Amino acid sequence: GYIVMLHGQLYHREYKYDIAFESYVAGGLYEFYKHYDSTRDAVWILEAEDRIVGCLVLMHRDPEAAQLRYFLLLPQYRGKGWGKRLMQLFMEALHEKGYSKAFLWTTKELDAAAYVYRRYGFVLVEEKESTAFGPATVEQRYELRF
């Protein structure tokens, strides 16, 4: 629940996303819970000062593909190497769990996140206009293949 709240608050404050985004996150986390398989999935929670300040989820999609979801760091914890560490853990888990590809969806205004994804080999493969989260944006799909 706290992960849902963090996403809702942060994305509303930074990008004016509305309750539809928080609902989207809640639905996806429920899907993760419902289909969780410890041999295929992973979740990392970053805690500081007795609270959750970041997270990242590796969610299986099929035997070869995983989805990167819910990558979040509170603003005061950005630029300190925590995002890089979460991505390293994600990449290690991809290899350990035997995936040959991964993908993620993001939005165009998340430039810093896109920079991180490209640094780890993700390539932009699709863009589509969207109002799913309130304001007009462009959703982007990135893929990684080994």
PDB file of N, CA, C and O in Angstrom, residues 42-111:
ATOM      1  N   ALA A  42      11.066 -10.695  -8.571  1.00  0.00           N
ATOM      2  CA  ALA A  42      11.868 -10.109  -7.493  1.00  0.00           C
ATOM      3  C   ALA A  42      11.333  -8.712  -7.192  1.00  0.00           C
ATOM      4  O   ALA A  42      10.756  -8.050  -8.057  1.00  0.00           O
ATOM      5  N   VAL A  43      11.542  -8.283  -5.969  1.00  0.00           N
ATOM      6  CA  VAL A  43      11.193  -6.925  -5.580  1.00  0.00           C
ATOM      7  C   VAL A  43      12.273  -6.406  -4.637  1.00  0.00           C
ATOM      8  O   VAL A  43      12.770  -7.146  -3.779  1.00  0.00           O
ATOM      9  N   TRP A  44      12.656  -5.157  -4.841  1.00  0.00           N
ATOM     10  CA  TRP A  44      13.638  -4.509  -3.975  1.00  0.00           C
ATOM     11  C   TRP A  44      12.985  -3.282  -3.368  1.00  0.00           C
ATOM     12  O   TRP A  44      12.386  -2.472  -4.067  1.00  0.00           O
ATOM     13  N   ILE A  45      13.120  -3.158  -2.069  1.00  0.00           N
ATOM     14  CA  ILE A  45      12.580  -2.019  -1.333  1.00  0.00           C
ATOM     15  C   ILE A  45      13.753  -1.300  -0.679  1.00  0.00           C
ATOM     16  O   ILE A  45      14.518  -1.910   0.070  1.00  0.00           O
ATOM     17  N   LEU A  46      13.888  -0.027  -0.962  1.00  0.00           N
ATOM     18  CA  LEU A  46      14.939   0.792  -0.371  1.00  0.00           C
ATOM     19  C   LEU A  46      14.353   1.530   0.824  1.00  0.00           C
ATOM     20  O   LEU A  46      13.347   2.237   0.688  1.00  0.00           O
ATOM     21  N   GLU A  47      14.958   1.320   1.987  1.00  0.00           N
ATOM     22  CA  GLU A  47      14.488   1.963   3.201  1.00  0.00           C
ATOM     23  C   GLU A  47      15.570   2.881   3.759  1.00  0.00           C
ATOM     24  O   GLU A  47      16.757   2.559   3.702  1.00  0.00           O
ATOM     25  N   ALA A  48      15.132   3.985   4.305  1.00  0.00           N
ATOM     26  CA  ALA A  48      16.022   4.923   4.998  1.00  0.00           C
ATOM     27  C   ALA A  48      15.181   5.657   6.018  1.00  0.00           C
ATOM     28  O   ALA A  48      14.005   5.947   5.780  1.00  0.00           O
ATOM     29  N   GLU A  49      15.780   5.946   7.155  1.00  0.00           N
ATOM     30  CA  GLU A  49      15.098   6.709   8.201  1.00  0.00           C
ATOM     31  C   GLU A  49      13.736   6.080   8.539  1.00  0.00           C
ATOM     32  O   GLU A  49      12.733   6.768   8.682  1.00  0.00           O
ATOM     33  N   ASP A  50      13.718   4.745   8.607  1.00  0.00           N
ATOM     34  CA  ASP A  50      12.527   3.984   8.994  1.00  0.00           C
ATOM     35  C   ASP A  50      11.333   4.146   8.057  1.00  0.00           C
ATOM     36  O   ASP A  50      10.182   4.064   8.483  1.00  0.00           O
ATOM     37  N   ARG A  51      11.607   4.385   6.770  1.00  0.00           N
ATOM     38  CA  ARG A  51      10.512   4.445   5.802  1.00  0.00           C
ATOM     39  C   ARG A  51      10.999   4.012   4.428  1.00  0.00           C
ATOM     40  O   ARG A  51      12.194   4.007   4.149  1.00  0.00           O
ATOM     41  N   ILE A  52      10.067   3.648   3.590  1.00  0.00           N
ATOM     42  CA  ILE A  52      10.385   3.254   2.222  1.00  0.00           C
ATOM     43  C   ILE A  52      10.659   4.512   1.414  1.00  0.00           C
ATOM     44  O   ILE A  52       9.850   5.439   1.403  1.00  0.00           O
ATOM     45  N   VAL A  53      11.809   4.530   0.733  1.00  0.00           N
ATOM     46  CA  VAL A  53      12.183   5.704  -0.058  1.00  0.00           C
ATOM     47  C   VAL A  53      12.437   5.355  -1.522  1.00  0.00           C
ATOM     48  O   VAL A  53      12.728   6.230  -2.326  1.00  0.00           O
ATOM     49  N   GLY A  54      12.322   4.064  -1.856  1.00  0.00           N
ATOM     50  CA  GLY A  54      12.508   3.647  -3.234  1.00  0.00           C
ATOM     51  C   GLY A  54      12.133   2.197  -3.419  1.00  0.00           C
ATOM     52  O   GLY A  54      11.989   1.443  -2.445  1.00  0.00           O
ATOM     53  N   CYS A  55      11.971   1.807  -4.685  1.00  0.00           N
ATOM     54  CA  CYS A  55      11.618   0.426  -4.979  1.00  0.00           C
ATOM     55  C   CYS A  55      11.865   0.115  -6.453  1.00  0.00           C
ATOM     56  O   CYS A  55      12.045   1.021  -7.269  1.00  0.00           O
ATOM     57  N   LEU A  56      11.846  -1.167  -6.751  1.00  0.00           N
ATOM     58  CA  LEU A  56      11.960  -1.669  -8.118  1.00  0.00           C
ATOM     59  C   LEU A  56      11.431  -3.093  -8.119  1.00  0.00           C
ATOM     60  O   LEU A  56      11.701  -3.858  -7.192  1.00  0.00           O
ATOM     61  N   VAL A  57      10.686  -3.446  -9.167  1.00  0.00           N
ATOM     62  CA  VAL A  57      10.093  -4.778  -9.283  1.00  0.00           C
ATOM     63  C   VAL A  57      10.506  -5.417 -10.595  1.00  0.00           C
ATOM     64  O   VAL A  57      10.505  -4.764 -11.649  1.00  0.00           O
ATOM     65  N   LEU A  58      10.875  -6.693 -10.534  1.00  0.00           N
ATOM     66  CA  LEU A  58      11.091  -7.539 -11.703  1.00  0.00           C
ATOM     67  C   LEU A  58       9.906  -8.500 -11.741  1.00  0.00           C
ATOM     68  O   LEU A  58       9.703  -9.269 -10.812  1.00  0.00           O
ATOM     69  N   MET A  59       9.117  -8.411 -12.802  1.00  0.00           N
ATOM     70  CA  MET A  59       7.884  -9.198 -12.907  1.00  0.00           C
ATOM     71  C   MET A  59       7.951 -10.093 -14.132  1.00  0.00           C
ATOM     72  O   MET A  59       8.190  -9.598 -15.245  1.00  0.00           O
ATOM     73  N   HIS A  60       7.756 -11.393 -13.938  1.00  0.00           N
ATOM     74  CA  HIS A  60       7.810 -12.305 -15.087  1.00  0.00           C
ATOM     75  C   HIS A  60       6.622 -12.076 -16.017  1.00  0.00           C
ATOM     76  O   HIS A  60       5.531 -11.737 -15.570  1.00  0.00           O
ATOM     77  N   ARG A  61       6.881 -12.238 -17.300  1.00  0.00           N
ATOM     78  CA  ARG A  61       5.834 -12.109 -18.311  1.00  0.00           C
ATOM     79  C   ARG A  61       5.681 -13.396 -19.116  1.00  0.00           C
ATOM     80  O   ARG A  61       4.599 -13.755 -19.491  1.00  0.00           O
ATOM     81  N   ASP A  62       6.789 -14.046 -19.403  1.00  0.00           N
ATOM     82  CA  ASP A  62       6.787 -15.360 -20.031  1.00  0.00           C
ATOM     83  C   ASP A  62       8.140 -15.981 -19.703  1.00  0.00           C
ATOM     84  O   ASP A  62       8.960 -15.349 -19.051  1.00  0.00           O
ATOM     85  N   PRO A  63       8.402 -17.213 -20.109  1.00  0.00           N
ATOM     86  CA  PRO A  63       9.670 -17.838 -19.706  1.00  0.00           C
ATOM     87  C   PRO A  63      10.928 -17.076 -20.116  1.00  0.00           C
ATOM     88  O   PRO A  63      11.958 -17.197 -19.473  1.00  0.00           O
ATOM     89  N   GLU A  64      10.829 -16.243 -21.154  1.00  0.00           N
ATOM     90  CA  GLU A  64      12.006 -15.521 -21.631  1.00  0.00           C
ATOM     91  C   GLU A  64      12.031 -14.047 -21.242  1.00  0.00           C
ATOM     92  O   GLU A  64      13.079 -13.427 -21.265  1.00  0.00           O
ATOM     93  N   ALA A  65      10.868 -13.460 -20.912  1.00  0.00           N
ATOM     94  CA  ALA A  65      10.777 -12.011 -20.743  1.00  0.00           C
ATOM     95  C   ALA A  65      10.326 -11.610 -19.340  1.00  0.00           C
ATOM     96  O   ALA A  65       9.405 -12.198 -18.773  1.00  0.00           O
ATOM     97  N   ALA A  66      10.963 -10.559 -18.839  1.00  0.00           N
ATOM     98  CA  ALA A  66      10.583  -9.948 -17.561  1.00  0.00           C
ATOM     99  C   ALA A  66      10.265  -8.482 -17.813  1.00  0.00           C
ATOM    100  O   ALA A  66      10.779  -7.869 -18.754  1.00  0.00           O
ATOM    101  N   GLN A  67       9.438  -7.913 -16.950  1.00  0.00           N
ATOM    102  CA  GLN A  67       9.110  -6.501 -17.032  1.00  0.00           C
ATOM    103  C   GLN A  67       9.696  -5.770 -15.835  1.00  0.00           C
ATOM    104  O   GLN A  67       9.588  -6.230 -14.697  1.00  0.00           O
ATOM    105  N   LEU A  68      10.324  -4.642 -16.093  1.00  0.00           N
ATOM    106  CA  LEU A  68      10.807  -3.746 -15.050  1.00  0.00           C
ATOM    107  C   LEU A  68       9.640  -2.826 -14.709  1.00  0.00           C
ATOM    108  O   LEU A  68       9.077  -2.173 -15.587  1.00  0.00           O
ATOM    109  N   ARG A  69       9.265  -2.804 -13.413  1.00  0.00           N
ATOM    110  CA  ARG A  69       8.125  -1.992 -13.001  1.00  0.00           C
ATOM    111  C   ARG A  69       8.420  -1.272 -11.686  1.00  0.00           C
ATOM    112  O   ARG A  69       9.243  -1.701 -10.889  1.00  0.00           O
ATOM    113  N   TYR A  70       7.727  -0.171 -11.495  1.00  0.00           N
ATOM    114  CA  TYR A  70       7.673   0.545 -10.209  1.00  0.00           C
ATOM    115  C   TYR A  70       9.036   0.999  -9.695  1.00  0.00           C
ATOM    116  O   TYR A  70       9.315   0.948  -8.511  1.00  0.00           O
ATOM    117  N   PHE A  71       9.876   1.462 -10.615  1.00  0.00           N
ATOM    118  CA  PHE A  71      11.181   2.010 -10.249  1.00  0.00           C
ATOM    119  C   PHE A  71      10.933   3.426  -9.744  1.00  0.00           C
ATOM    120  O   PHE A  71      10.507   4.302 -10.488  1.00  0.00           O
ATOM    121  N   LEU A  72      11.203   3.638  -8.467  1.00  0.00           N
ATOM    122  CA  LEU A  72      10.919   4.926  -7.842  1.00  0.00           C
ATOM    123  C   LEU A  72      11.969   5.230  -6.785  1.00  0.00           C
ATOM    124  O   LEU A  72      12.379   4.338  -6.049  1.00  0.00           O
ATOM    125  N   LEU A  73      12.392   6.475  -6.757  1.00  0.00           N
ATOM    126  CA  LEU A  73      13.234   6.999  -5.678  1.00  0.00           C
ATOM    127  C   LEU A  73      12.676   8.357  -5.287  1.00  0.00           C
ATOM    128  O   LEU A  73      12.414   9.186  -6.154  1.00  0.00           O
ATOM    129  N   LEU A  74      12.494   8.569  -4.004  1.00  0.00           N
ATOM    130  CA  LEU A  74      12.085   9.890  -3.560  1.00  0.00           C
ATOM    131  C   LEU A  74      13.170  10.897  -3.932  1.00  0.00           C
ATOM    132  O   LEU A  74      14.366  10.564  -3.963  1.00  0.00           O
ATOM    133  N   PRO A  75      12.779  12.131  -4.251  1.00  0.00           N
ATOM    134  CA  PRO A  75      13.742  13.119  -4.759  1.00  0.00           C
ATOM    135  C   PRO A  75      14.997  13.291  -3.908  1.00  0.00           C
ATOM    136  O   PRO A  75      16.100  13.407  -4.443  1.00  0.00           O
ATOM    137  N   GLN A  76      14.862  13.290  -2.595  1.00  0.00           N
ATOM    138  CA  GLN A  76      16.030  13.526  -1.741  1.00  0.00           C
ATOM    139  C   GLN A  76      17.010  12.356  -1.735  1.00  0.00           C
ATOM    140  O   GLN A  76      18.111  12.476  -1.195  1.00  0.00           O
ATOM    141  N   TYR A  77      16.647  11.233  -2.347  1.00  0.00           N
ATOM    142  CA  TYR A  77      17.543  10.068  -2.415  1.00  0.00           C
ATOM    143  C   TYR A  77      18.091   9.843  -3.819  1.00  0.00           C
ATOM    144  O   TYR A  77      18.813   8.885  -4.057  1.00  0.00           O
ATOM    145  N   ARG A  78      17.782  10.719  -4.735  1.00  0.00           N
ATOM    146  CA  ARG A  78      18.293  10.629  -6.103  1.00  0.00           C
ATOM    147  C   ARG A  78      19.703  11.214  -6.156  1.00  0.00           C
ATOM    148  O   ARG A  78      20.083  12.034  -5.332  1.00  0.00           O
ATOM    149  N   GLY A  79      20.469  10.750  -7.129  1.00  0.00           N
ATOM    150  CA  GLY A  79      21.822  11.273  -7.310  1.00  0.00           C
ATOM    151  C   GLY A  79      22.822  10.772  -6.294  1.00  0.00           C
ATOM    152  O   GLY A  79      23.921  11.295  -6.176  1.00  0.00           O
ATOM    153  N   LYS A  80      22.478   9.733  -5.560  1.00  0.00           N
ATOM    154  CA  LYS A  80      23.358   9.193  -4.517  1.00  0.00           C
ATOM    155  C   LYS A  80      23.805   7.755  -4.834  1.00  0.00           C
ATOM    156  O   LYS A  80      24.404   7.102  -3.997  1.00  0.00           O
ATOM    157  N   GLY A  81      23.450   7.269  -6.027  1.00  0.00           N
ATOM    158  CA  GLY A  81      23.858   5.926  -6.420  1.00  0.00           C
ATOM    159  C   GLY A  81      22.842   4.836  -6.124  1.00  0.00           C
ATOM    160  O   GLY A  81      23.051   3.684  -6.468  1.00  0.00           O
ATOM    161  N   TRP A  82      21.721   5.189  -5.491  1.00  0.00           N
ATOM    162  CA  TRP A  82      20.728   4.170  -5.138  1.00  0.00           C
ATOM    163  C   TRP A  82      20.002   3.634  -6.368  1.00  0.00           C
ATOM    164  O   TRP A  82      19.713   2.439  -6.448  1.00  0.00           O
ATOM    165  N   GLY A  83      19.694   4.501  -7.304  1.00  0.00           N
ATOM    166  CA  GLY A  83      19.053   4.047  -8.538  1.00  0.00           C
ATOM    167  C   GLY A  83      19.958   3.101  -9.310  1.00  0.00           C
ATOM    168  O   GLY A  83      19.508   2.067  -9.819  1.00  0.00           O
ATOM    169  N   LYS A  84      21.236   3.446  -9.356  1.00  0.00           N
ATOM    170  CA  LYS A  84      22.210   2.587 -10.020  1.00  0.00           C
ATOM    171  C   LYS A  84      22.276   1.225  -9.332  1.00  0.00           C
ATOM    172  O   LYS A  84      22.309   0.181 -10.000  1.00  0.00           O
ATOM    173  N   ARG A  85      22.261   1.219  -8.028  1.00  0.00           N
ATOM    174  CA  ARG A  85      22.325  -0.055  -7.291  1.00  0.00           C
ATOM    175  C   ARG A  85      21.076  -0.895  -7.533  1.00  0.00           C
ATOM    176  O   ARG A  85      21.173  -2.112  -7.728  1.00  0.00           O
ATOM    177  N   LEU A  86      19.913  -0.275  -7.531  1.00  0.00           N
ATOM    178  CA  LEU A  86      18.689  -1.015  -7.820  1.00  0.00           C
ATOM    179  C   LEU A  86      18.736  -1.608  -9.231  1.00  0.00           C
ATOM    180  O   LEU A  86      18.349  -2.762  -9.439  1.00  0.00           O
ATOM    181  N   MET A  87      19.226  -0.828 -10.192  1.00  0.00           N
ATOM    182  CA  MET A  87      19.331  -1.346 -11.565  1.00  0.00           C
ATOM    183  C   MET A  87      20.343  -2.484 -11.652  1.00  0.00           C
ATOM    184  O   MET A  87      20.125  -3.461 -12.388  1.00  0.00           O
ATOM    185  N   GLN A  88      21.440  -2.394 -10.930  1.00  0.00           N
ATOM    186  CA  GLN A  88      22.416  -3.490 -10.919  1.00  0.00           C
ATOM    187  C   GLN A  88      21.775  -4.767 -10.378  1.00  0.00           C
ATOM    188  O   GLN A  88      21.973  -5.844 -10.933  1.00  0.00           O
ATOM    189  N   LEU A  89      21.017  -4.648  -9.311  1.00  0.00           N
ATOM    190  CA  LEU A  89      20.332  -5.812  -8.741  1.00  0.00           C
ATOM    191  C   LEU A  89      19.322  -6.385  -9.727  1.00  0.00           C
ATOM    192  O   LEU A  89      19.196  -7.607  -9.874  1.00  0.00           O
ATOM    193  N   PHE A  90      18.604  -5.521 -10.415  1.00  0.00           N
ATOM    194  CA  PHE A  90      17.649  -5.960 -11.433  1.00  0.00           C
ATOM    195  C   PHE A  90      18.371  -6.733 -12.539  1.00  0.00           C
ATOM    196  O   PHE A  90      17.941  -7.827 -12.928  1.00  0.00           O
ATOM    197  N   MET A  91      19.463  -6.186 -13.039  1.00  0.00           N
ATOM    198  CA  MET A  91      20.212  -6.830 -14.132  1.00  0.00           C
ATOM    199  C   MET A  91      20.786  -8.173 -13.679  1.00  0.00           C
ATOM    200  O   MET A  91      20.742  -9.159 -14.430  1.00  0.00           O
ATOM    201  N   GLU A  92      21.319  -8.232 -12.473  1.00  0.00           N
ATOM    202  CA  GLU A  92      21.833  -9.497 -11.947  1.00  0.00           C
ATOM    203  C   GLU A  92      20.722 -10.542 -11.856  1.00  0.00           C
ATOM    204  O   GLU A  92      20.914 -11.705 -12.217  1.00  0.00           O
ATOM    205  N   ALA A  93      19.561 -10.133 -11.382  1.00  0.00           N
ATOM    206  CA  ALA A  93      18.432 -11.062 -11.258  1.00  0.00           C
ATOM    207  C   ALA A  93      17.959 -11.543 -12.626  1.00  0.00           C
ATOM    208  O   ALA A  93      17.601 -12.714 -12.780  1.00  0.00           O
ATOM    209  N   LEU A  94      17.964 -10.666 -13.612  1.00  0.00           N
ATOM    210  CA  LEU A  94      17.598 -11.092 -14.976  1.00  0.00           C
ATOM    211  C   LEU A  94      18.466 -12.264 -15.415  1.00  0.00           C
ATOM    212  O   LEU A  94      17.968 -13.261 -15.939  1.00  0.00           O
ATOM    213  N   HIS A  95      19.762 -12.122 -15.222  1.00  0.00           N
ATOM    214  CA  HIS A  95      20.704 -13.172 -15.626  1.00  0.00           C
ATOM    215  C   HIS A  95      20.529 -14.430 -14.775  1.00  0.00           C
ATOM    216  O   HIS A  95      20.475 -15.538 -15.305  1.00  0.00           O
ATOM    217  N   GLU A  96      20.449 -14.254 -13.468  1.00  0.00           N
ATOM    218  CA  GLU A  96      20.311 -15.402 -12.560  1.00  0.00           C
ATOM    219  C   GLU A  96      19.037 -16.198 -12.818  1.00  0.00           C
ATOM    220  O   GLU A  96      19.023 -17.420 -12.688  1.00  0.00           O
ATOM    221  N   LYS A  97      17.976 -15.514 -13.196  1.00  0.00           N
ATOM    222  CA  LYS A  97      16.693 -16.172 -13.418  1.00  0.00           C
ATOM    223  C   LYS A  97      16.531 -16.656 -14.859  1.00  0.00           C
ATOM    224  O   LYS A  97      15.506 -17.234 -15.215  1.00  0.00           O
ATOM    225  N   GLY A  98      17.546 -16.427 -15.692  1.00  0.00           N
ATOM    226  CA  GLY A  98      17.571 -16.982 -17.041  1.00  0.00           C
ATOM    227  C   GLY A  98      16.761 -16.257 -18.096  1.00  0.00           C
ATOM    228  O   GLY A  98      16.427 -16.841 -19.134  1.00  0.00           O
ATOM    229  N   TYR A  99      16.472 -14.981 -17.899  1.00  0.00           N
ATOM    230  CA  TYR A  99      15.732 -14.237 -18.907  1.00  0.00           C
ATOM    231  C   TYR A  99      16.628 -13.878 -20.086  1.00  0.00           C
ATOM    232  O   TYR A  99      17.820 -13.627 -19.918  1.00  0.00           O
ATOM    233  N   SER A 100      16.052 -13.826 -21.280  1.00  0.00           N
ATOM    234  CA  SER A 100      16.796 -13.406 -22.463  1.00  0.00           C
ATOM    235  C   SER A 100      16.374 -12.015 -22.922  1.00  0.00           C
ATOM    236  O   SER A 100      16.989 -11.449 -23.828  1.00  0.00           O
ATOM    237  N   LYS A 101      15.316 -11.483 -22.318  1.00  0.00           N
ATOM    238  CA  LYS A 101      14.881 -10.132 -22.670  1.00  0.00           C
ATOM    239  C   LYS A 101      14.064  -9.531 -21.530  1.00  0.00           C
ATOM    240  O   LYS A 101      13.555 -10.243 -20.666  1.00  0.00           O
ATOM    241  N   ALA A 102      13.968  -8.207 -21.566  1.00  0.00           N
ATOM    242  CA  ALA A 102      13.186  -7.467 -20.587  1.00  0.00           C
ATOM    243  C   ALA A 102      12.584  -6.258 -21.279  1.00  0.00           C
ATOM    244  O   ALA A 102      13.065  -5.829 -22.332  1.00  0.00           O
ATOM    245  N   PHE A 103      11.544  -5.715 -20.680  1.00  0.00           N
ATOM    246  CA  PHE A 103      10.937  -4.503 -21.217  1.00  0.00           C
ATOM    247  C   PHE A 103      10.371  -3.669 -20.079  1.00  0.00           C
ATOM    248  O   PHE A 103      10.245  -4.136 -18.949  1.00  0.00           O
ATOM    249  N   LEU A 104      10.033  -2.445 -20.395  1.00  0.00           N
ATOM    250  CA  LEU A 104       9.405  -1.543 -19.437  1.00  0.00           C
ATOM    251  C   LEU A 104       8.593  -0.519 -20.199  1.00  0.00           C
ATOM    252  O   LEU A 104       8.834  -0.275 -21.381  1.00  0.00           O
ATOM    253  N   TRP A 105       7.628   0.052 -19.508  1.00  0.00           N
ATOM    254  CA  TRP A 105       6.875   1.193 -20.014  1.00  0.00           C
ATOM    255  C   TRP A 105       7.171   2.378 -19.115  1.00  0.00           C
ATOM    256  O   TRP A 105       7.256   2.246 -17.895  1.00  0.00           O
ATOM    257  N   THR A 106       7.344   3.532 -19.715  1.00  0.00           N
ATOM    258  CA  THR A 106       7.552   4.769 -18.984  1.00  0.00           C
ATOM    259  C   THR A 106       6.859   5.881 -19.753  1.00  0.00           C
ATOM    260  O   THR A 106       6.138   5.607 -20.717  1.00  0.00           O
ATOM    261  N   THR A 107       7.048   7.105 -19.346  1.00  0.00           N
ATOM    262  CA  THR A 107       6.499   8.234 -20.084  1.00  0.00           C
ATOM    263  C   THR A 107       7.626   9.185 -20.461  1.00  0.00           C
ATOM    264  O   THR A 107       8.672   9.238 -19.814  1.00  0.00           O
ATOM    265  N   LYS A 108       7.392   9.922 -21.529  1.00  0.00           N
ATOM    266  CA  LYS A 108       8.430  10.740 -22.140  1.00  0.00           C
ATOM    267  C   LYS A 108       9.055  11.767 -21.201  1.00  0.00           C
ATOM    268  O   LYS A 108      10.236  12.070 -21.299  1.00  0.00           O
ATOM    269  N   GLU A 109       8.269  12.281 -20.260  1.00  0.00           N
ATOM    270  CA  GLU A 109       8.815  13.335 -19.394  1.00  0.00           C
ATOM    271  C   GLU A 109       9.782  12.818 -18.330  1.00  0.00           C
ATOM    272  O   GLU A 109      10.438  13.605 -17.661  1.00  0.00           O
ATOM    273  N   LEU A 110       9.921  11.528 -18.197  1.00  0.00           N
ATOM    274  CA  LEU A 110      10.844  10.954 -17.212  1.00  0.00           C
ATOM    275  C   LEU A 110      12.239  10.788 -17.835  1.00  0.00           C
ATOM    276  O   LEU A 110      12.757   9.689 -18.010  1.00  0.00           O
ATOM    277  N   ASP A 111      12.848  11.908 -18.175  1.00  0.00           N
ATOM    278  CA  ASP A 111      14.143  11.913 -18.870  1.00  0.00           C
ATOM    279  C   ASP A 111      15.248  11.230 -18.078  1.00  0.00           C
ATOM    280  O   ASP A 111      16.042  10.477 -18.639  1.00  0.00           O
TER     281      ASP A 111
END
